[in-house]
CSV table of C-alpha atoms in Angstrom, one decimal:
chain,number,residue,atom,x,y,z
A,1030,UNK,CA,14.9,-9.2,21.8
A,1031,UNK,CA,14.3,-5.6,21.6
A,1032,UNK,CA,15.2,-4.4,17.7
A,1033,UNK,CA,16.3,-0.2,17.4
A,1034,UNK,CA,13.8,1.6,15.0
A,1035,UNK,CA,14.7,2.6,12.3
A,1036,UNK,CA,16.3,6.5,12.1
A,1037,UNK,CA,14.7,8.8,9.9
A,1038,UNK,CA,16.9,11.2,8.0
A,1039,UNK,CA,17.4,14.7,9.0
A,1040,UNK,CA,15.2,17.7,7.2
A,1041,UNK,CA,17.8,19.3,4.6
A,1042,UNK,CA,18.8,16.1,3.6
A,1043,UNK,CA,15.1,14.9,3.2
A,1044,UNK,CA,14.6,18.2,1.4
A,1045,UNK,CA,16.9,17.9,-1.4
A,1046,UNK,CA,14.9,14.8,-2.7
A,1047,UNK,CA,13.4,14.9,-5.5
A,1048,UNK,CA,10.4,13.0,-5.3
A,1049,UNK,CA,6.8,13.9,-5.1
A,1050,UNK,CA,6.3,14.2,-1.1
A,1051,UNK,CA,9.2,17.0,-1.5
A,1052,UNK,CA,8.9,18.9,-4.4
A,1053,UNK,CA,5.0,19.7,-4.5
A,1054,UNK,CA,4.6,22.0,-2.2
A,1055,UNK,CA,6.4,25.1,-0.8
A,1056,UNK,CA,8.9,24.1,1.1
A,1057,UNK,CA,7.2,25.9,4.5
A,1058,UNK,CA,4.7,22.9,3.9
A,1059,UNK,CA,4.9,19.7,5.8
A,1060,UNK,CA,4.6,16.9,3.4
A,1061,UNK,CA,2.6,13.9,4.6
A,1062,UNK,CA,0.3,13.6,1.5
A,1063,UNK,CA,2.1,11.1,-0.1
A,1064,UNK,CA,3.4,7.2,0.7
A,1065,UNK,CA,6.8,7.6,0.8
A,1066,UNK,CA,9.3,7.6,3.4
A,1067,UNK,CA,11.8,9.1,5.4
A,1068,UNK,CA,14.2,7.1,6.3
A,1069,UNK,CA,17.6,6.1,4.3
A,1070,UNK,CA,17.1,2.5,2.2
A,1071,UNK,CA,18.6,-0.8,3.7
A,1072,UNK,CA,22.1,-1.1,2.4
A,1073,UNK,CA,21.1,-4.4,0.6
A,1074,UNK,CA,19.8,-2.0,-2.1
A,1075,UNK,CA,21.7,1.0,-1.9
A,1076,UNK,CA,24.7,-1.8,-2.5
A,1077,UNK,CA,23.1,-3.2,-5.3
A,1078,UNK,CA,21.8,-0.4,-7.1
A,1079,UNK,CA,24.6,1.7,-6.7
A,1080,UNK,CA,27.3,-1.0,-8.4
A,1081,UNK,CA,24.6,-1.3,-11.2
A,1082,UNK,CA,25.7,2.4,-11.3
A,1083,UNK,CA,29.2,2.1,-11.0
A,1084,UNK,CA,29.1,-1.0,-13.7
A,1085,UNK,CA,27.3,1.7,-16.2
A,1086,UNK,CA,24.7,-1.5,-15.9
A,1087,UNK,CA,21.3,0.9,-16.7
A,1088,UNK,CA,20.2,-1.7,-19.7
A,1089,UNK,CA,17.1,-3.6,-20.3
A,1090,UNK,CA,16.0,-6.2,-17.9
A,1091,UNK,CA,16.3,-9.0,-18.6
A,1092,UNK,CA,14.3,-12.2,-19.7
A,1093,UNK,CA,15.5,-14.1,-15.8
A,1094,UNK,CA,16.3,-10.9,-13.4
A,1095,UNK,CA,15.4,-13.3,-10.4
A,1096,UNK,CA,12.2,-11.8,-9.2
A,1097,UNK,CA,10.5,-15.0,-8.8
A,1098,UNK,CA,13.5,-16.8,-6.6
A,1099,UNK,CA,14.1,-14.0,-5.1
A,1100,UNK,CA,9.6,-14.0,-4.0
A,1101,UNK,CA,8.8,-16.9,-3.5
A,1102,UNK,CA,12.1,-17.5,-0.6
A,1103,UNK,CA,10.2,-13.8,0.8
A,1104,UNK,CA,7.1,-15.0,0.8
A,1105,UNK,CA,8.2,-18.4,2.5
A,1106,UNK,CA,10.9,-17.0,5.2
A,1107,UNK,CA,8.2,-14.1,6.5
A,1108,UNK,CA,4.7,-14.5,5.5
A,1109,UNK,CA,5.2,-19.0,5.9
A,1110,UNK,CA,4.1,-18.5,2.6
A,1111,UNK,CA,4.4,-21.4,0.1
A,1112,UNK,CA,4.4,-20.3,-3.4
A,1113,UNK,CA,4.9,-22.8,-7.0
A,1114,UNK,CA,7.3,-20.3,-8.9
A,1115,UNK,CA,5.6,-21.2,-12.0
A,1116,UNK,CA,3.0,-18.7,-10.7
A,1117,UNK,CA,4.9,-15.7,-10.4
A,1118,UNK,CA,5.8,-13.0,-13.5
A,1119,UNK,CA,6.5,-9.9,-13.2
A,1120,UNK,CA,5.7,-6.2,-14.2
A,1121,UNK,CA,6.6,-2.3,-13.7
A,1122,UNK,CA,4.1,-1.6,-10.5
A,1123,UNK,CA,1.4,-2.7,-9.0
A,1124,UNK,CA,-1.7,-1.2,-11.2
A,1125,UNK,CA,-0.3,-2.0,-14.6
A,1126,UNK,CA,-0.8,-5.4,-13.3
A,1127,UNK,CA,-4.1,-4.9,-11.6
A,1128,UNK,CA,-5.4,-3.6,-14.5
A,1129,UNK,CA,-3.4,-5.8,-17.4
A,1130,UNK,CA,-5.4,-8.9,-15.6
A,1131,UNK,CA,-8.6,-7.1,-15.3
A,1132,UNK,CA,-8.6,-6.6,-18.8
A,1133,UNK,CA,-7.6,-10.6,-19.5
A,1134,UNK,CA,-10.3,-12.3,-16.9
A,1135,UNK,CA,-12.9,-9.3,-17.3
A,1136,UNK,CA,-15.1,-8.3,-20.5
A,1137,UNK,CA,-15.9,-4.4,-21.0
A,1138,UNK,CA,-18.9,-3.4,-19.1
A,1139,UNK,CA,-18.3,-6.4,-16.4
A,1140,UNK,CA,-18.6,-4.3,-12.9
A,1141,UNK,CA,-15.8,-4.7,-10.1
A,1142,UNK,CA,-15.9,-4.4,-6.5
A,1143,UNK,CA,-13.7,-2.1,-4.2
A,1144,UNK,CA,-14.4,-1.8,-1.0
A,1145,UNK,CA,-14.2,2.2,-0.1
A,1146,UNK,CA,-12.7,3.9,1.3
A,1147,UNK,CA,-9.6,2.8,-1.0
A,1148,UNK,CA,-6.6,3.8,-2.6
A,1149,UNK,CA,-7.9,6.1,-5.2
A,1150,UNK,CA,-5.9,4.7,-8.1
A,1151,UNK,CA,-8.7,1.7,-8.0
A,1152,UNK,CA,-11.0,3.7,-9.5
A,1153,UNK,CA,-9.2,4.6,-12.3
A,1154,UNK,CA,-7.0,1.0,-13.0
A,1155,UNK,CA,-10.6,-0.3,-12.9
A,1156,UNK,CA,-12.2,1.7,-15.7
A,1157,UNK,CA,-8.8,1.8,-17.7
A,1158,UNK,CA,-9.6,-1.4,-18.1
A,1159,UNK,CA,-12.7,-1.0,-19.3
A,1160,UNK,CA,-14.3,-2.8,-16.0
A,1161,UNK,CA,-17.1,-0.9,-14.0
A,1162,UNK,CA,-17.2,0.2,-10.7
A,1163,UNK,CA,-19.0,-1.0,-7.7
A,1164,UNK,CA,-18.2,0.5,-4.4
A,1165,UNK,CA,-19.3,-1.8,-1.4
A,1166,UNK,CA,-17.7,0.1,1.5
A,1167,UNK,CA,-15.7,-1.3,4.7
A,1168,UNK,CA,-18.1,-2.5,7.3
A,1169,UNK,CA,-17.9,-0.7,10.5
A,1170,UNK,CA,-18.0,-1.4,14.3
A,1171,UNK,CA,-16.4,-0.8,17.5
A,1172,UNK,CA,-13.1,-3.0,16.8
A,1173,UNK,CA,-12.9,-1.9,13.4
A,1174,UNK,CA,-13.4,-2.3,9.9
A,1175,UNK,CA,-14.1,-5.5,7.7
A,1176,UNK,CA,-15.6,-6.4,4.3
A,1177,UNK,CA,-18.6,-5.9,4.0
A,1178,UNK,CA,-19.4,-10.0,2.7
A,1179,UNK,CA,-23.2,-9.7,2.5
A,1180,UNK,CA,-22.5,-6.6,0.5
A,1181,UNK,CA,-20.8,-8.2,-2.0
A,1182,UNK,CA,-21.8,-11.5,-1.5
A,1183,UNK,CA,-25.3,-8.9,-3.5
A,1184,UNK,CA,-23.2,-7.6,-5.4
A,1185,UNK,CA,-21.5,-11.1,-7.4
A,1186,UNK,CA,-24.5,-12.3,-7.4
A,1187,UNK,CA,-26.4,-9.2,-9.4
A,1188,UNK,CA,-23.5,-9.6,-11.7
A,1189,UNK,CA,-20.5,-8.2,-10.8
A,1190,UNK,CA,-17.5,-10.6,-12.0
A,1191,UNK,CA,-14.8,-9.1,-10.3
A,1192,UNK,CA,-13.0,-8.2,-6.3
A,1193,UNK,CA,-10.9,-5.7,-6.7
A,1194,UNK,CA,-9.1,-6.4,-2.8
A,1195,UNK,CA,-6.5,-3.8,-0.7
A,1196,UNK,CA,-5.1,-6.5,1.9
A,1197,UNK,CA,-3.9,-5.1,3.9
A,1198,UNK,CA,-6.2,-1.8,3.6
A,1199,UNK,CA,-5.2,1.4,2.3
A,1200,UNK,CA,-6.5,4.2,3.9
A,1201,UNK,CA,-7.9,2.1,6.7
A,1202,UNK,CA,-4.3,0.1,7.2
A,1203,UNK,CA,-7.0,-2.2,8.7
A,1204,UNK,CA,-5.3,-6.7,7.8
A,1205,UNK,CA,-8.8,-8.9,7.1
A,1206,UNK,CA,-8.3,-12.0,9.1
A,1207,UNK,CA,-8.1,-14.9,7.6
A,1208,UNK,CA,-11.3,-16.2,8.4
A,1209,UNK,CA,-13.0,-12.1,6.6
A,1210,UNK,CA,-11.0,-14.2,3.2
A,1211,UNK,CA,-11.8,-17.6,3.6
A,1212,UNK,CA,-15.2,-16.4,3.1
A,1213,UNK,CA,-14.2,-14.5,0.0
A,1214,UNK,CA,-13.1,-16.9,-1.5
A,1215,UNK,CA,-16.3,-18.7,-1.4
A,1216,UNK,CA,-18.3,-16.1,-2.0
A,1217,UNK,CA,-16.6,-15.6,-4.8
A,1218,UNK,CA,-16.4,-19.1,-6.2
A,1219,UNK,CA,-19.5,-19.5,-5.5
A,1220,UNK,CA,-20.4,-17.6,-8.4
A,1221,UNK,CA,-17.5,-17.6,-10.9
A,1222,UNK,CA,-16.0,-14.1,-10.1
A,1223,UNK,CA,-12.5,-13.3,-9.6
A,1224,UNK,CA,-10.2,-12.2,-6.6
A,1225,UNK,CA,-7.7,-9.5,-7.4
A,1226,UNK,CA,-5.1,-8.8,-4.1
A,1227,UNK,CA,-3.1,-6.1,-3.4
A,1228,UNK,CA,-1.3,-6.4,-1.2
A,1229,UNK,CA,1.9,-4.3,-1.3
A,1230,UNK,CA,1.6,-3.1,2.8
A,1231,UNK,CA,1.5,-6.5,3.5
A,1232,UNK,CA,5.3,-6.7,4.2
A,1233,UNK,CA,4.4,-3.8,6.7
A,1234,UNK,CA,1.7,-5.8,9.2
A,1235,UNK,CA,2.3,-4.8,12.8
A,1236,UNK,CA,1.4,-8.5,14.2
A,1237,UNK,CA,-1.8,-7.0,16.2
A,1238,UNK,CA,-3.3,-8.8,13.4
A,1239,UNK,CA,-0.9,-11.8,11.6
A,1240,UNK,CA,-1.3,-11.0,8.1
A,1241,UNK,CA,-2.6,-13.6,5.8
A,1242,UNK,CA,-1.7,-13.3,1.8
A,1243,UNK,CA,-5.1,-14.2,0.4
A,1244,UNK,CA,-3.4,-16.6,-2.3
A,1245,UNK,CA,-2.7,-18.7,0.8
A,1246,UNK,CA,-6.0,-18.4,2.7
A,1247,UNK,CA,-7.7,-21.8,1.2
A,1248,UNK,CA,-8.3,-23.9,-1.4
A,1249,UNK,CA,-10.8,-22.2,-2.9
A,1250,UNK,CA,-8.8,-18.5,-3.0
A,1251,UNK,CA,-6.2,-20.2,-5.1
A,1252,UNK,CA,-9.0,-21.2,-7.5
A,1253,UNK,CA,-10.8,-17.9,-7.7
A,1254,UNK,CA,-7.5,-14.8,-7.5
A,1255,UNK,CA,-4.6,-13.9,-8.1
A,1256,UNK,CA,-2.4,-11.5,-5.7
A,1257,UNK,CA,-0.4,-7.8,-7.2
A,1258,UNK,CA,2.5,-7.0,-5.2
A,1259,UNK,CA,5.4,-5.5,-4.9
A,1260,UNK,CA,8.9,-4.7,-2.7
A,1261,UNK,CA,8.6,-0.7,-3.3
A,1262,UNK,CA,6.0,0.4,-0.8
A,1263,UNK,CA,7.9,-1.7,2.2
A,1264,UNK,CA,11.3,-0.1,1.4
A,1265,UNK,CA,10.7,2.9,0.2
A,1266,UNK,CA,11.7,2.3,-4.1
A,1267,UNK,CA,8.5,3.2,-5.7
A,1268,UNK,CA,10.6,5.7,-8.6
A,1269,UNK,CA,12.0,1.8,-9.7
A,1270,UNK,CA,9.4,0.4,-11.4
A,1271,UNK,CA,9.1,-3.8,-10.2
A,1272,UNK,CA,5.5,-5.5,-8.7
A,1273,UNK,CA,4.9,-9.7,-8.3
A,1274,UNK,CA,2.3,-10.9,-9.9
A,1275,UNK,CA,1.2,-14.3,-8.4
A,1276,UNK,CA,-1.6,-16.7,-10.1
A,1277,UNK,CA,-4.0,-19.0,-7.6
A,1278,UNK,CA,-2.6,-22.2,-9.4
A,1279,UNK,CA,-2.0,-22.6,-13.2
A,1280,UNK,CA,-5.0,-21.9,-14.7
A,1281,UNK,CA,-4.2,-18.9,-13.2
A,1282,UNK,CA,-0.7,-18.8,-14.2
A,1283,UNK,CA,-1.4,-19.5,-17.4
A,1284,UNK,CA,-3.5,-15.9,-17.3
A,1285,UNK,CA,-0.4,-14.4,-16.7
A,1286,UNK,CA,1.9,-16.1,-19.0
A,1287,UNK,CA,-0.9,-14.7,-21.4
A,1288,UNK,CA,-0.4,-11.0,-20.6
A,1289,UNK,CA,0.9,-9.4,-23.5
A,1290,UNK,CA,4.5,-9.6,-23.2
A,1291,UNK,CA,5.3,-5.3,-23.1
A,1292,UNK,CA,3.3,-6.7,-19.5
A,1293,UNK,CA,6.8,-7.9,-18.5
A,1294,UNK,CA,8.9,-5.7,-20.0
A,1295,UNK,CA,7.7,-2.8,-17.9
A,1296,UNK,CA,9.6,-3.6,-16.1
A,1297,UNK,CA,13.4,-1.2,-14.8
A,1298,UNK,CA,16.0,-3.6,-14.4
A,1299,UNK,CA,16.9,-0.9,-11.1
A,1300,UNK,CA,13.3,-2.3,-10.1
A,1301,UNK,CA,14.4,-5.7,-10.7
A,1302,UNK,CA,17.6,-4.8,-8.6
A,1303,UNK,CA,16.0,-3.0,-5.8
A,1304,UNK,CA,13.1,-6.0,-5.6
A,1305,UNK,CA,15.5,-8.6,-5.4
A,1306,UNK,CA,17.7,-6.6,-2.7
A,1307,UNK,CA,14.6,-6.1,-0.4
A,1308,UNK,CA,13.5,-9.9,-0.3
A,1309,UNK,CA,17.0,-11.1,0.0
A,1310,UNK,CA,17.7,-11.9,4.1
A,1311,UNK,CA,20.3,-9.7,4.4
A,1312,UNK,CA,17.7,-6.7,4.1
A,1313,UNK,CA,15.2,-8.9,7.3
A,1314,UNK,CA,16.8,-6.7,10.1
A,1315,UNK,CA,15.9,-3.8,8.3
A,1316,UNK,CA,12.8,-4.5,7.9
A,1317,UNK,CA,12.1,-5.6,11.7
A,1318,UNK,CA,14.0,-2.0,12.6
A,1319,UNK,CA,12.0,-0.1,9.7
A,1320,UNK,CA,9.0,-2.1,12.0
A,1321,UNK,CA,10.1,-1.0,15.0
A,1322,UNK,CA,9.7,2.5,14.2
A,1323,UNK,CA,6.7,2.8,12.4
A,1324,UNK,CA,4.8,1.2,15.9
A,1325,UNK,CA,6.0,3.4,17.5
A,1326,UNK,CA,5.0,6.6,15.6
A,1327,UNK,CA,0.8,4.9,15.5
A,1328,UNK,CA,1.1,5.1,18.6
A,1329,UNK,CA,2.8,8.9,18.7
A,1330,UNK,CA,0.5,9.7,17.0
A,1331,UNK,CA,-2.7,8.6,19.3
A,1332,UNK,CA,-1.3,10.5,21.9
A,1333,UNK,CA,-0.6,14.3,19.7
A,1334,UNK,CA,-4.1,14.1,18.8
A,1335,UNK,CA,-5.6,13.5,21.9
A,1336,UNK,CA,-3.9,16.0,23.5
A,1337,UNK,CA,-4.1,18.1,20.5
A,1338,UNK,CA,-7.6,17.1,18.7
A,1339,UNK,CA,-9.2,15.4,20.8
A,1340,UNK,CA,-12.4,15.0,18.6
A,1341,UNK,CA,-10.3,13.7,15.8
A,1342,UNK,CA,-11.2,10.1,14.8
A,1343,UNK,CA,-8.0,7.2,14.8
A,1344,UNK,CA,-8.1,3.6,15.4
A,1345,UNK,CA,-3.8,2.7,15.1
A,1346,UNK,CA,-3.5,1.1,12.1
A,1347,UNK,CA,-3.4,-3.0,11.4
A,1348,UNK,CA,-0.2,-2.2,9.3
A,1349,UNK,CA,1.6,0.2,6.9
A,1350,UNK,CA,2.6,3.7,7.6
A,1351,UNK,CA,-0.9,5.3,7.0
A,1352,UNK,CA,-3.4,7.2,9.0
A,1353,UNK,CA,-7.1,7.4,8.3
A,1354,UNK,CA,-7.8,10.4,10.2
A,1355,UNK,CA,-11.5,11.8,10.9
A,1356,UNK,CA,-11.5,15.0,11.7
A,1357,UNK,CA,-14.9,16.0,10.4
A,1358,UNK,CA,-15.9,17.7,13.8
A,1359,UNK,CA,-13.6,20.4,14.0
A,1360,UNK,CA,-15.8,21.1,10.9
A,1361,UNK,CA,-13.3,21.8,8.1
A,1362,UNK,CA,-15.2,20.8,5.2
A,1363,UNK,CA,-15.9,17.8,3.7
A,1364,UNK,CA,-12.2,17.4,2.3
A,1365,UNK,CA,-10.2,19.6,5.1
A,1366,UNK,CA,-6.9,18.9,3.9
A,1367,UNK,CA,-7.5,21.4,2.5
A,1368,UNK,CA,-8.1,23.5,4.8
A,1369,UNK,CA,-5.6,22.2,7.0
A,1370,UNK,CA,-2.7,22.9,4.6
A,1371,UNK,CA,-4.1,26.3,3.5
A,1372,UNK,CA,-3.9,27.5,7.5
A,1373,UNK,CA,-1.0,25.4,8.8
A,1374,UNK,CA,0.9,24.9,6.0
A,1375,UNK,CA,0.5,20.9,6.4
A,1376,UNK,CA,-0.4,18.3,3.8
A,1377,UNK,CA,-2.7,15.3,4.1
A,1378,UNK,CA,-4.2,13.1,1.5
A,1379,UNK,CA,-7.3,14.1,-0.1
A,1380,UNK,CA,-10.1,12.1,2.1
A,1381,UNK,CA,-12.8,12.2,-1.0
A,1382,UNK,CA,-10.4,10.7,-3.7
A,1383,UNK,CA,-10.3,7.4,-1.1
A,1384,UNK,CA,-14.3,7.6,-2.4
A,1385,UNK,CA,-18.0,9.2,0.2
A,1386,UNK,CA,-16.5,7.8,3.1
A,1387,UNK,CA,-13.2,9.6,2.9
A,1388,UNK,CA,-15.2,13.6,3.4
A,1389,UNK,CA,-14.0,15.4,6.6
A,1390,UNK,CA,-11.1,12.7,6.8
A,1391,UNK,CA,-6.9,13.3,5.9
A,1392,UNK,CA,-4.3,10.5,5.5
A,1393,UNK,CA,-1.7,11.1,7.1
A,1394,UNK,CA,2.0,9.6,6.7
A,1395,UNK,CA,3.7,8.3,9.5
A,1396,UNK,CA,7.4,7.1,8.4
A,1397,UNK,CA,8.8,9.8,9.7
A,1398,UNK,CA,10.4,11.8,12.9
A,1399,UNK,CA,8.4,11.8,15.5
A,1400,UNK,CA,9.6,15.3,15.6
A,1401,UNK,CA,7.8,16.6,12.6
A,1402,UNK,CA,5.3,13.9,13.0
A,1403,UNK,CA,4.9,16.4,16.9
A,1404,UNK,CA,5.9,19.2,14.9
A,1405,UNK,CA,2.7,18.8,12.3
A,1406,UNK,CA,0.0,17.9,14.7
A,1407,UNK,CA,1.3,20.4,16.7
A,1408,UNK,CA,0.4,23.7,13.7
A,1409,UNK,CA,-3.5,21.8,13.4
A,1410,UNK,CA,-3.9,22.2,16.7
A,1411,UNK,CA,-3.1,25.7,17.0
A,1412,UNK,CA,-6.1,26.4,15.2
A,1413,UNK,CA,-8.4,24.9,17.3
A,1414,UNK,CA,-6.4,26.1,20.5
A,1415,UNK,CA,-8.3,27.9,23.1
């Protein structure tokens, strides 16, 4: 059965938003940098938040906000992943959860593997926890990117104590295969290391490679692993604070339960309400419609780049709404986003922030109308047109 793609809001409405995407730069600059989407909220989320405002329901988040039950049901329905409710906890956002788990499972000065190029806050989060970043870049092949398992093994053999995994991967959009994840779990188990998997882009997998939650891949993964995720990326409410932390088993649940009480209290009430509405079955049709729109746009971007920037290198992502594009052939320097913002009046994300592998790259957010995406690439293409 075909699904009607979700329609982005008109640009004049979007410019009334007060979030980072629409306020950071002047109005003559088209924003494609931060991971906010241009679509209307899922109706169930709008209804839940509207009712809360009407009731003046703006107090503290209750001890049992329904987050556990909503996530467990969603994981079963969308991922065929059976989650033990006793292993589920919550906090304000994914990076909060990551840093608190890292503090609990590592000691100051311990090394933590990150797989570059990677979401820039990974570097800061490891350091905030008192640990040290050890970079093991993704391996690149004709098929795309994958975990460098030999490199990770060498890092763990050399004393690294944890792996901070991005699954699906930001910025490349790679969905790590179940075989790769299982191998990672085996390596971590062999060296007594911990794997913390950021899976905020999991619901946005397009189906080319099936998304496998790390904790669902094997017994070894459950023995070594934690997952931190949120509905906020998929359903576009990053400003409402709520994330879910899942332990692989009883031992990990014990660690999560022992985190400072403030970790849970950082969860916002509106974040919890939005989370529960997003993870409810009523929002499944909206998600399917969103995925249809993103699928069209990730393919449209390939066509636009081929037409206007034929020397750009772009692999259609397996998941999400972020494109990792190598434009180094055009000589715009290590950080082309700066040059393109100045000359084309288009704001992409800065490639080098994701690691040295990001030099000459930009990250493009394509969760927008096709017309807006087309205008952005045409503006950039005009810089190199004969």
